[in-house]
Coordinates of C-alpha atoms in Angstrom, one line a residue:
M1 CA 99.5 50.7 133.0
P2 CA 96.8 50.6 130.8
G3 CA 81.9 56.8 133.1
S4 CA 55.9 58.4 141.7
A5 CA 55.8 59.1 137.9
C6 CA 53.6 56.3 137.5
R7 CA 50.4 58.5 138.2
V8 CA 51.7 60.9 135.7
A9 CA 53.4 58.7 133.2
G10 CA 50.3 57.1 131.6
P11 CA 49.9 56.2 128.0
A12 CA 50.8 59.7 126.8
M13 CA 54.4 59.2 128.9
K14 CA 54.7 55.6 127.3
K15 CA 54.5 56.9 123.7
I16 CA 57.1 59.6 124.2
L17 CA 59.6 57.2 125.9
V18 CA 59.6 54.0 123.9
P19 CA 60.6 55.3 120.7
C20 CA 63.4 57.5 122.6
V21 CA 64.6 54.1 124.3
L22 CA 64.9 52.3 121.0
L23 CA 66.6 55.2 119.2
A24 CA 69.0 55.4 122.0
L25 CA 70.2 52.0 121.7
Q26 CA 70.6 51.9 117.9
L27 CA 72.8 55.2 118.3
S28 CA 74.6 53.9 121.1
A29 CA 75.5 50.6 119.6
A30 CA 76.6 52.1 116.6
S31 CA 79.2 54.0 118.8
R32 CA 81.1 50.6 119.0
L33 CA 82.1 50.8 115.4
P34 CA 85.6 51.8 114.7
A35 CA 86.2 54.8 113.2
V36 CA 87.6 55.0 109.7
A37 CA 91.2 55.4 109.2
V38 CA 93.0 57.7 106.6
A39 CA 94.1 55.1 104.1
S40 CA 93.0 53.3 100.9
G41 CA 92.3 50.3 99.2
R42 CA 93.0 47.0 101.2
Q43 CA 94.4 48.5 103.8
L44 CA 91.2 50.8 104.6
M45 CA 89.0 47.4 104.5
G46 CA 91.6 45.4 106.5
E47 CA 91.6 47.8 109.4
K48 CA 87.7 48.1 109.2
D49 CA 87.2 44.4 109.5
H50 CA 90.7 43.7 111.4
K51 CA 91.7 40.6 108.8
Y52 CA 95.2 41.4 107.0
Q53 CA 97.4 39.3 105.1
E54 CA 101.4 39.0 105.7
G55 CA 103.0 42.3 104.8
D56 CA 100.0 44.3 105.2
H57 CA 100.6 47.9 106.5
V58 CA 98.7 48.1 109.9
P59 CA 99.0 51.8 111.1
L60 CA 100.1 52.6 114.5
W61 CA 98.3 55.9 115.9
A62 CA 99.6 58.1 118.4
S63 CA 96.9 59.3 120.7
K64 CA 98.1 61.4 123.4
V65 CA 100.8 62.2 125.8
G66 CA 100.8 63.7 129.3
P67 CA 101.6 63.4 133.1
F68 CA 100.5 60.0 134.4
T69 CA 99.2 61.6 137.8
N70 CA 97.2 64.0 135.7
P71 CA 94.6 62.2 133.6
S72 CA 93.0 65.2 132.0
E73 CA 96.2 67.5 131.2
T74 CA 96.8 65.5 128.0
Y75 CA 98.5 66.6 125.0
E76 CA 99.1 65.7 121.0
Y77 CA 101.7 63.0 120.7
Y78 CA 103.9 65.7 118.6
R79 CA 103.6 68.1 121.3
L80 CA 107.1 66.5 122.1
P81 CA 109.7 66.6 119.4
Y82 CA 109.5 63.0 118.4
C83 CA 110.5 61.6 115.0
Q84 CA 107.4 62.4 112.2
P85 CA 106.7 60.5 109.4
K86 CA 108.6 61.2 106.4
D87 CA 105.2 61.7 103.9
G88 CA 103.9 64.2 107.0
V89 CA 101.7 63.5 109.9
K90 CA 98.0 62.3 108.8
H91 CA 94.9 62.1 111.3
K92 CA 92.6 59.9 111.8
L93 CA 88.9 60.5 111.4
L94 CA 87.5 60.0 115.0
G95 CA 83.6 59.9 116.5
M96 CA 82.4 62.6 118.6
G97 CA 82.7 60.2 122.0
E98 CA 86.7 59.9 120.7
V99 CA 87.1 63.6 120.6
V100 CA 85.0 64.0 123.8
D101 CA 87.6 61.5 125.5
A102 CA 90.5 63.8 124.3
N103 CA 91.6 61.3 121.6
R104 CA 93.5 62.7 118.4
M105 CA 94.9 60.2 116.2
A106 CA 98.1 60.7 114.6
S107 CA 99.9 58.9 112.3
T108 CA 103.5 57.6 113.4
P109 CA 107.0 56.9 111.7
Y110 CA 107.0 52.8 113.1
Q111 CA 106.3 50.4 110.2
L112 CA 104.5 47.6 111.9
Q113 CA 103.4 45.2 108.7
F114 CA 101.6 42.2 109.7
R115 CA 103.7 39.3 110.6
K116 CA 107.1 41.2 109.4
N117 CA 109.7 41.3 112.3
R118 CA 112.1 44.0 112.5
Q119 CA 115.1 44.1 114.5
R120 CA 116.8 47.6 115.4
E121 CA 115.1 49.5 112.9
Q122 CA 116.3 53.1 112.9
V123 CA 113.4 55.8 112.9
C124 CA 115.5 58.7 112.6
E125 CA 118.4 60.7 114.0
Q126 CA 118.0 63.9 115.8
L127 CA 120.1 66.8 117.2
L128 CA 118.4 68.0 120.3
D129 CA 119.1 71.8 120.9
Q130 CA 118.3 72.7 124.4
E131 CA 114.7 73.8 123.9
R132 CA 113.7 70.5 122.6
V133 CA 115.6 68.8 125.3
A134 CA 114.2 71.0 128.0
K135 CA 110.5 69.9 126.9
F136 CA 111.6 66.1 127.0
R137 CA 113.3 66.6 130.4
K138 CA 109.8 68.3 131.5
A139 CA 108.1 65.1 130.5
V140 CA 110.1 62.8 131.9
K141 CA 110.3 64.9 135.5
E142 CA 106.6 64.8 135.3
D143 CA 106.4 61.1 134.6
W144 CA 104.8 61.4 131.2
Y145 CA 103.4 58.5 129.1
F146 CA 102.2 58.0 125.9
Q147 CA 99.2 56.2 124.4
M148 CA 98.9 54.5 121.0
Y149 CA 96.6 52.3 119.1
Y150 CA 97.3 49.4 117.0
D151 CA 94.2 47.8 115.1
D152 CA 92.2 49.3 117.9
L153 CA 94.2 48.0 120.8
P154 CA 95.6 50.5 123.1
V155 CA 99.0 50.4 124.1
W156 CA 101.2 52.6 126.8
G157 CA 104.8 53.1 127.4
F158 CA 106.4 56.1 129.4
I159 CA 108.7 58.7 127.8
G160 CA 111.6 58.0 130.0
K161 CA 112.9 57.6 133.7
M162 CA 114.4 59.7 136.3
E163 CA 117.1 58.4 138.9
K164 CA 117.9 59.6 142.2
L165 CA 121.9 59.5 143.0
F166 CA 123.2 60.2 146.3
K167 CA 126.8 61.8 146.2
P168 CA 129.3 62.1 149.1
G169 CA 128.3 64.8 151.7
G170 CA 124.7 64.2 151.5
V171 CA 124.1 66.1 148.1
T172 CA 121.2 64.4 146.2
E173 CA 121.1 64.8 142.3
Y174 CA 118.6 63.7 139.9
K175 CA 119.2 62.3 136.7
H176 CA 116.8 62.3 133.7
Y177 CA 116.7 59.8 131.0
L178 CA 114.6 59.5 127.7
F179 CA 114.0 56.3 126.2
T180 CA 114.9 56.2 122.3
H181 CA 114.3 52.3 121.8
I182 CA 110.6 50.5 121.8
D183 CA 110.0 46.9 121.6
F184 CA 106.7 46.1 120.2
D185 CA 105.7 42.6 121.0
I186 CA 102.7 41.4 118.8
K187 CA 100.4 38.3 118.8
Y188 CA 98.3 37.2 116.1
N189 CA 96.0 34.4 115.3
E190 CA 96.2 33.5 111.5
D191 CA 95.0 36.8 110.0
R192 CA 94.1 38.8 112.8
V193 CA 95.9 40.9 115.4
I194 CA 95.3 39.4 118.9
E195 CA 97.7 41.3 121.7
I196 CA 100.2 44.2 121.3
N197 CA 102.7 45.0 124.1
V198 CA 105.3 47.9 124.3
S199 CA 108.6 47.7 126.5
T200 CA 111.3 50.4 126.4
D201 CA 115.3 49.2 126.9
P202 CA 116.9 51.1 129.6
Q203 CA 120.2 50.4 128.0
E204 CA 119.4 52.7 125.1
A205 CA 118.3 55.8 126.9
I206 CA 120.3 59.3 126.5
D207 CA 121.2 61.4 129.4
I208 CA 119.1 64.7 129.4
S209 CA 119.7 66.0 132.6
T210 CA 120.1 69.7 133.4
N211 CA 123.9 69.9 133.5
V212 CA 124.3 68.3 129.8
T213 CA 124.6 71.9 128.0
D214 CA 125.6 70.7 124.7
I215 CA 123.3 69.5 121.5
V216 CA 122.0 66.0 122.4
K217 CA 122.2 63.4 119.5
A218 CA 119.6 61.0 119.8
K219 CA 119.0 58.1 117.8
F220 CA 115.4 56.7 117.8
S221 CA 114.7 52.8 117.0
Y222 CA 112.4 50.0 117.5
S223 CA 112.0 46.5 117.2
V224 CA 108.9 44.4 116.2
K225 CA 108.4 40.7 117.1
W226 CA 105.3 38.5 115.8
T227 CA 104.2 35.7 117.9
P228 CA 101.4 33.4 117.0
T229 CA 98.9 32.5 119.9
A230 CA 95.7 30.3 120.1
T231 CA 93.8 33.2 121.6
K232 CA 90.7 33.8 119.4
F233 CA 89.7 37.3 117.9
E234 CA 86.7 37.4 119.9
Q235 CA 88.6 37.1 123.1
R236 CA 91.4 39.7 122.6
L237 CA 89.6 42.1 125.0
Q238 CA 89.2 39.6 127.7
R239 CA 92.9 40.6 128.8
Y240 CA 91.8 44.1 129.3
E241 CA 88.8 43.2 131.8
R242 CA 91.2 40.7 133.6
F243 CA 93.8 43.4 134.1
P244 CA 92.2 46.0 136.6
L245 CA 91.3 43.5 139.0
N246 CA 93.2 40.4 140.2
P247 CA 91.1 37.5 141.9
V248 CA 91.8 39.0 145.3
H249 CA 91.1 42.3 144.8
L250 CA 88.0 41.2 143.4
E251 CA 86.9 39.3 146.1
I252 CA 87.5 42.1 148.5
H253 CA 85.7 44.5 146.7
W254 CA 82.8 42.4 146.5
F255 CA 82.9 41.5 150.3
S256 CA 83.4 45.4 150.9
I257 CA 80.3 45.9 148.9
I258 CA 78.1 43.0 150.3
N259 CA 79.2 44.6 153.7
S260 CA 78.3 48.0 153.1
C261 CA 75.0 47.1 151.6
V262 CA 74.0 44.7 154.5
T263 CA 74.7 47.4 156.9
V264 CA 72.7 49.7 155.3
L265 CA 69.7 47.4 154.7
L266 CA 69.8 46.5 158.3
L267 CA 69.7 50.2 159.4
T268 CA 67.2 51.1 157.0
G269 CA 65.1 47.9 157.9
F270 CA 65.4 48.7 161.4
L271 CA 64.1 52.3 160.8
S272 CA 61.2 51.1 158.6
T273 CA 60.1 48.4 161.5
I274 CA 60.1 51.5 163.9
L275 CA 58.2 54.1 161.4
M276 CA 55.4 51.2 160.5
R277 CA 54.8 50.5 164.3
V278 CA 54.7 54.3 165.2
L279 CA 52.2 54.8 162.2
K280 CA 50.1 51.8 163.2
A281 CA 49.8 53.4 166.5
D282 CA 48.9 56.5 164.8
F283 CA 46.1 55.3 163.0
I284 CA 44.3 53.7 165.9
K285 CA 44.6 57.0 167.9
Y286 CA 43.4 59.0 164.9
S287 CA 40.8 56.7 164.0
K288 CA 38.8 57.3 167.3
D289 CA 36.2 59.6 167.4
D290 CA 37.2 61.0 170.8
P291 CA 35.9 64.7 171.3
T292 CA 38.9 65.2 174.0
M293 CA 41.3 64.7 171.5
D294 CA 40.1 67.5 169.0
E295 CA 41.0 70.0 172.1
E296 CA 44.4 69.0 172.0
E297 CA 45.2 68.9 168.6
S298 CA 48.7 67.6 167.7
G299 CA 50.2 65.4 165.6
W300 CA 50.5 65.0 161.8
K301 CA 46.7 64.6 161.5
Y302 CA 46.2 68.2 162.2
V303 CA 48.0 69.6 159.5
H304 CA 46.0 68.1 156.7
G305 CA 44.7 71.0 155.7
D306 CA 48.2 72.5 154.9
V307 CA 50.4 69.5 153.6
F308 CA 48.9 69.4 150.1
R309 CA 49.5 73.1 149.8
F310 CA 51.8 73.8 146.9
P311 CA 55.1 74.9 147.4
P312 CA 56.4 78.4 146.8
Y313 CA 58.7 78.8 143.6
K314 CA 56.8 75.8 142.1
N315 CA 58.2 76.6 138.4
L316 CA 61.6 76.0 139.8
F317 CA 60.6 73.1 141.7
C318 CA 58.9 71.3 139.0
A319 CA 61.9 72.2 136.8
F320 CA 64.0 70.3 139.1
V321 CA 61.6 67.1 139.3
G322 CA 61.5 67.2 135.6
T323 CA 65.3 67.1 135.2
G324 CA 65.8 64.8 138.0
T325 CA 63.4 62.2 136.4
Q326 CA 65.3 62.3 133.0
L327 CA 68.7 62.0 134.9
F328 CA 66.8 59.0 136.7
Y329 CA 66.3 57.3 133.4
L330 CA 69.3 58.2 131.8
A331 CA 71.4 56.4 134.5
L332 CA 68.9 53.6 133.8
F333 CA 69.4 53.6 130.5
I334 CA 73.4 53.6 130.7
F335 CA 73.1 50.4 133.2
V336 CA 71.0 48.9 130.6
L337 CA 73.9 49.1 127.8
A338 CA 76.7 48.7 130.2
L339 CA 75.1 45.1 131.3
V340 CA 74.3 44.1 127.6
G341 CA 78.1 44.8 127.0
V342 CA 78.4 48.2 125.0
F343 CA 80.9 49.8 127.1
Y344 CA 84.0 47.0 126.8
P345 CA 87.0 48.2 128.0
Y346 CA 88.9 50.9 125.9
N347 CA 86.0 51.3 123.7
R348 CA 86.8 54.7 122.9
G349 CA 84.2 57.5 123.6
A350 CA 81.5 55.2 123.6
L351 CA 80.3 56.1 127.1
Y352 CA 80.3 59.9 126.3
T353 CA 78.5 59.2 123.1
A354 CA 76.0 57.3 124.8
L355 CA 75.5 60.3 127.4
I356 CA 75.3 62.7 124.7
V357 CA 72.5 60.9 122.7
L358 CA 70.7 59.5 125.4
Y359 CA 70.5 63.0 127.4
S360 CA 69.5 64.5 124.0
L361 CA 66.8 61.8 123.7
T362 CA 65.4 61.6 127.4
A363 CA 64.7 65.5 127.2
C364 CA 61.2 64.9 126.4
I365 CA 60.8 63.1 129.8
A366 CA 62.0 66.3 131.7
G367 CA 59.6 68.5 129.6
F368 CA 56.9 66.1 130.3
I369 CA 57.4 65.7 133.9
A370 CA 57.9 69.2 134.7
S371 CA 55.3 70.5 132.6
S372 CA 52.3 67.8 133.9
Y373 CA 53.1 68.7 137.3
Y374 CA 53.3 72.3 137.1
K375 CA 49.6 72.2 135.6
Q376 CA 48.6 70.1 138.3
M377 CA 49.9 72.9 140.9
E378 CA 47.8 75.5 138.9
G379 CA 50.6 77.1 137.4
E380 CA 49.9 79.4 134.6
L381 CA 53.7 80.3 133.0
W382 CA 54.3 77.2 131.5
V383 CA 56.1 78.6 128.7
R384 CA 58.8 80.0 131.2
N385 CA 58.6 76.6 133.0
I386 CA 59.8 75.0 130.0
L387 CA 62.7 77.0 129.3
L388 CA 63.3 76.8 132.7
T389 CA 63.5 73.0 132.6
C390 CA 65.9 73.3 129.4
F391 CA 68.3 75.3 131.1
V392 CA 68.0 74.0 135.0
F393 CA 71.0 71.8 134.4
C394 CA 72.4 72.6 131.2
G395 CA 72.9 76.1 131.9
P396 CA 75.4 75.7 134.7
F397 CA 77.1 72.8 132.9
L398 CA 77.6 75.1 129.7
I399 CA 79.0 77.7 131.9
M400 CA 81.5 75.3 133.2
F401 CA 82.4 73.6 130.1
S402 CA 82.9 77.3 128.7
F403 CA 85.4 78.1 131.2
L404 CA 87.1 75.0 131.6
N405 CA 87.6 74.4 127.7
T406 CA 89.1 77.8 127.7
V407 CA 91.5 76.7 130.3
A408 CA 92.4 73.7 128.1
I409 CA 92.6 75.8 125.2
V410 CA 95.4 78.2 127.1
Y411 CA 97.2 75.1 127.8
R412 CA 97.0 73.6 124.2
S413 CA 95.5 70.4 125.6
T414 CA 93.8 67.7 123.7
A415 CA 91.1 68.1 126.6
A416 CA 90.1 71.0 124.9
L417 CA 87.3 70.1 122.2
P418 CA 87.7 71.5 118.5
F419 CA 85.2 74.2 117.1
G420 CA 83.6 71.8 114.9
T421 CA 82.7 69.5 117.6
I422 CA 81.5 72.0 119.8
V423 CA 79.3 73.2 116.9
I424 CA 78.1 69.5 116.6
I425 CA 77.1 69.3 120.5
L426 CA 75.5 72.7 120.4
L427 CA 73.4 71.5 117.1
I428 CA 72.3 68.4 119.1
W429 CA 71.3 70.1 121.8
S430 CA 69.5 73.2 120.1
L431 CA 67.8 70.9 117.3
V432 CA 67.1 67.5 119.4
T433 CA 67.3 68.6 123.2
I434 CA 65.2 71.6 123.4
P435 CA 62.4 70.8 120.8
L436 CA 62.1 67.4 122.7
T437 CA 61.7 69.5 125.9
V438 CA 59.1 71.6 124.2
F439 CA 57.3 68.5 122.8
G440 CA 57.2 66.8 126.2
G441 CA 56.1 70.2 128.0
I442 CA 53.2 70.6 125.7
A443 CA 52.0 66.8 125.8
G444 CA 52.3 67.4 129.7
K445 CA 50.5 70.6 129.6
N446 CA 47.8 68.9 128.0
N447 CA 47.9 66.1 130.0
R448 CA 44.2 65.7 131.8
V449 CA 45.6 64.3 135.2
E450 CA 44.7 66.2 138.4
F451 CA 46.8 66.3 141.5
F452 CA 45.4 63.7 143.8
A453 CA 45.1 64.9 147.3
P454 CA 43.3 63.0 149.8
C455 CA 42.5 66.0 152.2
R456 CA 41.1 69.5 151.0
T457 CA 43.3 72.4 151.6
S458 CA 42.6 75.3 153.8
K459 CA 42.3 78.8 152.6
Y460 CA 45.0 80.1 155.6
P461 CA 48.0 78.4 156.4
R462 CA 48.7 77.0 159.5
E463 CA 51.2 78.8 161.9
I464 CA 54.2 76.4 162.3
P465 CA 55.2 76.0 165.9
Q466 CA 59.0 77.0 167.0
L467 CA 60.9 73.9 166.6
A468 CA 64.5 72.6 167.7
W469 CA 67.4 73.7 166.0
Y470 CA 67.9 69.9 164.5
R471 CA 64.2 70.0 163.3
T472 CA 65.9 72.8 160.6
T473 CA 66.7 72.1 157.0
V474 CA 70.4 72.0 157.2
P475 CA 70.6 69.4 160.0
Q476 CA 68.4 67.2 158.3
M477 CA 69.8 67.2 155.1
V478 CA 72.8 66.3 157.0
M479 CA 71.3 63.2 158.5
A480 CA 69.4 62.4 155.3
G481 CA 72.6 62.3 153.6
F482 CA 74.6 60.5 155.4
L483 CA 72.9 57.1 154.9
P484 CA 72.8 56.9 151.4
F485 CA 76.5 58.1 151.3
S486 CA 77.5 55.4 153.6
A487 CA 76.3 52.6 151.0
I488 CA 78.1 54.0 148.1
Y489 CA 81.5 55.5 149.4
V490 CA 83.3 52.1 149.0
E491 CA 82.4 51.9 145.6
L492 CA 83.1 55.8 145.2
Y493 CA 86.9 55.0 145.2
Y494 CA 86.6 52.6 142.3
I495 CA 84.7 55.0 140.1
F496 CA 87.1 57.9 140.7
A497 CA 90.1 55.7 140.3
S498 CA 88.4 55.0 136.9
V499 CA 87.3 58.6 135.7
W500 CA 90.0 60.6 137.2
G501 CA 92.9 57.8 136.7
H502 CA 93.9 55.0 134.7
K503 CA 92.2 52.2 135.8
V504 CA 89.5 50.4 134.0
Y505 CA 86.0 49.8 135.4
I506 CA 84.5 46.6 134.2
I507 CA 82.1 45.4 137.1
W508 CA 78.8 47.0 136.2
S509 CA 77.0 44.7 137.9
I510 CA 78.2 45.7 141.4
L511 CA 77.5 49.5 140.1
A512 CA 74.1 48.5 139.3
I513 CA 73.6 46.9 142.9
V514 CA 75.0 50.2 144.7
Y515 CA 72.6 52.3 142.3
I516 CA 69.6 50.2 143.7
I517 CA 70.6 50.5 147.1
L518 CA 71.3 54.1 146.8
I519 CA 67.7 54.9 145.6
I520 CA 66.2 52.4 148.1
V521 CA 67.9 54.0 151.0
T522 CA 67.3 57.5 150.0
A523 CA 63.6 56.9 149.4
F524 CA 63.3 55.4 152.9
I525 CA 65.4 58.0 154.9
T526 CA 63.4 60.7 153.5
I527 CA 60.1 59.2 154.0
A528 CA 61.4 59.0 157.7
L529 CA 62.5 62.5 157.7
T530 CA 59.4 63.6 156.2
Y531 CA 57.2 61.8 158.8
F532 CA 59.0 63.5 161.7
Q533 CA 58.6 66.8 160.2
L534 CA 54.8 66.4 159.7
A535 CA 54.7 64.9 163.5
V536 CA 55.8 68.2 164.8
E537 CA 53.2 70.0 162.7
D538 CA 55.6 71.4 160.3
H539 CA 53.6 71.0 156.8
Q540 CA 56.2 72.6 154.2
W541 CA 57.7 69.2 153.5
W542 CA 57.8 69.6 149.7
W543 CA 61.2 71.7 149.3
R544 CA 62.6 69.8 152.7
S545 CA 62.0 66.3 151.0
F546 CA 63.8 67.3 148.0
L547 CA 66.7 68.8 149.6
C548 CA 67.1 66.0 152.2
G549 CA 67.0 63.4 149.1
G550 CA 69.6 65.3 147.0
S551 CA 72.0 65.9 150.2
T552 CA 73.8 62.8 149.0
G553 CA 75.3 65.0 146.2
L554 CA 76.8 67.3 148.7
F555 CA 78.1 64.4 150.7
V556 CA 80.1 63.1 147.1
Y557 CA 81.1 66.6 146.3
G558 CA 82.8 66.5 149.9
Y559 CA 84.4 63.3 149.1
C560 CA 86.0 64.9 146.0
F561 CA 87.9 66.9 148.4
Y562 CA 89.3 63.6 150.1
Y563 CA 90.0 62.0 147.2
Y564 CA 92.0 64.7 145.3
Y565 CA 94.3 65.6 148.4
A566 CA 94.3 62.2 150.2
R567 CA 94.3 59.2 147.6
S568 CA 95.3 60.7 144.3
D569 CA 98.6 62.5 143.1
M570 CA 96.7 65.1 140.7
G571 CA 97.9 68.9 140.7
G572 CA 98.2 71.6 138.8
F573 CA 95.6 74.2 137.7
M574 CA 94.3 72.9 135.1
Q575 CA 93.8 69.4 136.5
T576 CA 92.5 71.2 139.6
M577 CA 89.9 72.9 137.8
F578 CA 88.7 70.1 135.6
F579 CA 88.3 67.7 138.5
F580 CA 86.4 70.2 140.9
G581 CA 84.6 71.8 137.8
Y582 CA 83.5 68.7 136.6
M583 CA 82.6 67.1 139.7
A584 CA 80.4 70.1 140.4
C585 CA 78.3 69.2 137.6
V586 CA 78.1 65.6 138.3
C587 CA 77.1 66.4 142.0
F588 CA 74.4 68.8 140.9
G589 CA 73.0 66.1 138.7
F590 CA 73.4 63.7 141.6
F591 CA 71.4 66.5 143.8
L592 CA 68.5 66.7 141.0
M593 CA 67.9 62.8 140.6
L594 CA 68.3 61.8 144.3
G595 CA 66.0 65.1 145.4
T596 CA 63.6 63.7 142.9
V597 CA 63.5 60.5 144.2
G598 CA 63.0 61.9 147.8
W599 CA 60.5 63.9 147.0
R600 CA 58.3 61.2 144.8
A601 CA 58.8 58.6 147.7
S602 CA 57.4 61.3 150.4
L603 CA 54.7 62.2 147.9
M604 CA 53.5 58.5 147.9
F605 CA 54.0 58.2 151.7
V606 CA 51.9 61.6 152.3
R607 CA 49.4 60.5 149.9
H608 CA 49.0 57.0 151.8
I609 CA 48.7 57.9 155.5
Y610 CA 46.3 60.8 155.1
R611 CA 44.4 58.4 152.9
A612 CA 44.3 56.0 155.6
I613 CA 42.8 58.4 158.0
K614 CA 39.3 60.7 158.3
C615 CA 40.0 64.1 157.2
E616 CA 37.4 66.5 157.7

């Protein structure tokens, strides 16, 4: 067992974007440094540079315990009545990302001196009363595991085991056993720790079943074995990179992704070819000066006086577009950091740190894009537009976070963020995110770029003819979201198994390819549906293109139900709320990002086709 602005984003946008990217790269790279331990003298320096001398004390930190099937339901290690250090429990200073990742490092009584073997060393002897036995029994029944860190290397083990016994007469009885002995197998190369493994001894397990009514005597012990290895320190994390996928599974993974991408690209190419031929015929048709044609006006040419009429609720629309553009760049920067190796396996909290920092720094993009488009659409309430941009995604997320964090506090879970961490995040949001959004909004408001429309907008809107049911918004959204979703559904399982499971996702190159395919397919399918909408003289394409592009987020949220009930063993109120609550926020972000992609692609397409014909 072991996360088209080209026309608007001119020189002003580059001045905002470049410093944000450089600062984000520096801060995210800094998150790779290990947290400082509560120690002193040579031990502190040893843990920082990972070099030790024989006999040096290398602390073993207990991170968390919890049900194996519920990855979000984690608790502090000493939630269970384990032996505590004689000098009291000490806690390790953690970074913001590590705390968000539900890590709470506590010292343990295990003495794992560098290159010093130990055999059957007793930690403590406890008399477990019924209350303590009940805690351990519940943990064994729910298949709890523990997670520890030794020299920044993760290690896992199970609390105990449960056996099913069949008695005469068809009676079934369950036995619960608590592991009381741990074997540490540690490998080293000269003065560095390379690898650590943990195993439990089934022969040294005590019975804590329900039929045990007396006080249980438990002797907790451990053994340590040091073994030299030729593996270099720089290569010690490679075992975690190889662990998640063996060569057979990796080959199947690549084959599935390639098969899915080829299928989607063929469908997209087929659709594009048809669309180009139809457009070519339309251009030839509409370029002729035929007076009889004007008597039978039909088709997308004859809505040229309404196609560039600004949409209703343009304040909200521009806030959606600005936030979607920000999330697009956020995903792009995350991929860049991942491909250069920042998010190596079990780099505790690095991804969360990068997300928080990058989201804060890219807020200037949201403000600039939203305010710039709002000005181009002749909006006057630009202060309200900037405030709406600040809260359009953060508002729902903060409400959901407040509810879920309250649930975690009630459960006394490590998933509940401490008050200090919440204050830090709120300070980052209020002192960095909001000011940058306002700064970008002011820059966008002062941007002199005007909205480019090849055709003049008529004074009165043209009446939209009666349309078939399948040309309405909801059926169009279903058709628009299906094809992009089919391009990513194979990869979704691996992502979900990593985020909501214990697998490690390391193949960022595949995910980057899938992301590019998703963007391309979303753009193409939205363009096609926009053309078909204009062809029946429905000129209200602004919101429709955004909703069609973002509908993939709804498909992803639908996949959440399938994964939760059919592909996972998650359960319980807290895990259910965490899963569907946070996935709702993620899918809303997908909706904003892909909706922006769909609308921007449609805008480029509409400008192109109306520029190619004569508009009176």
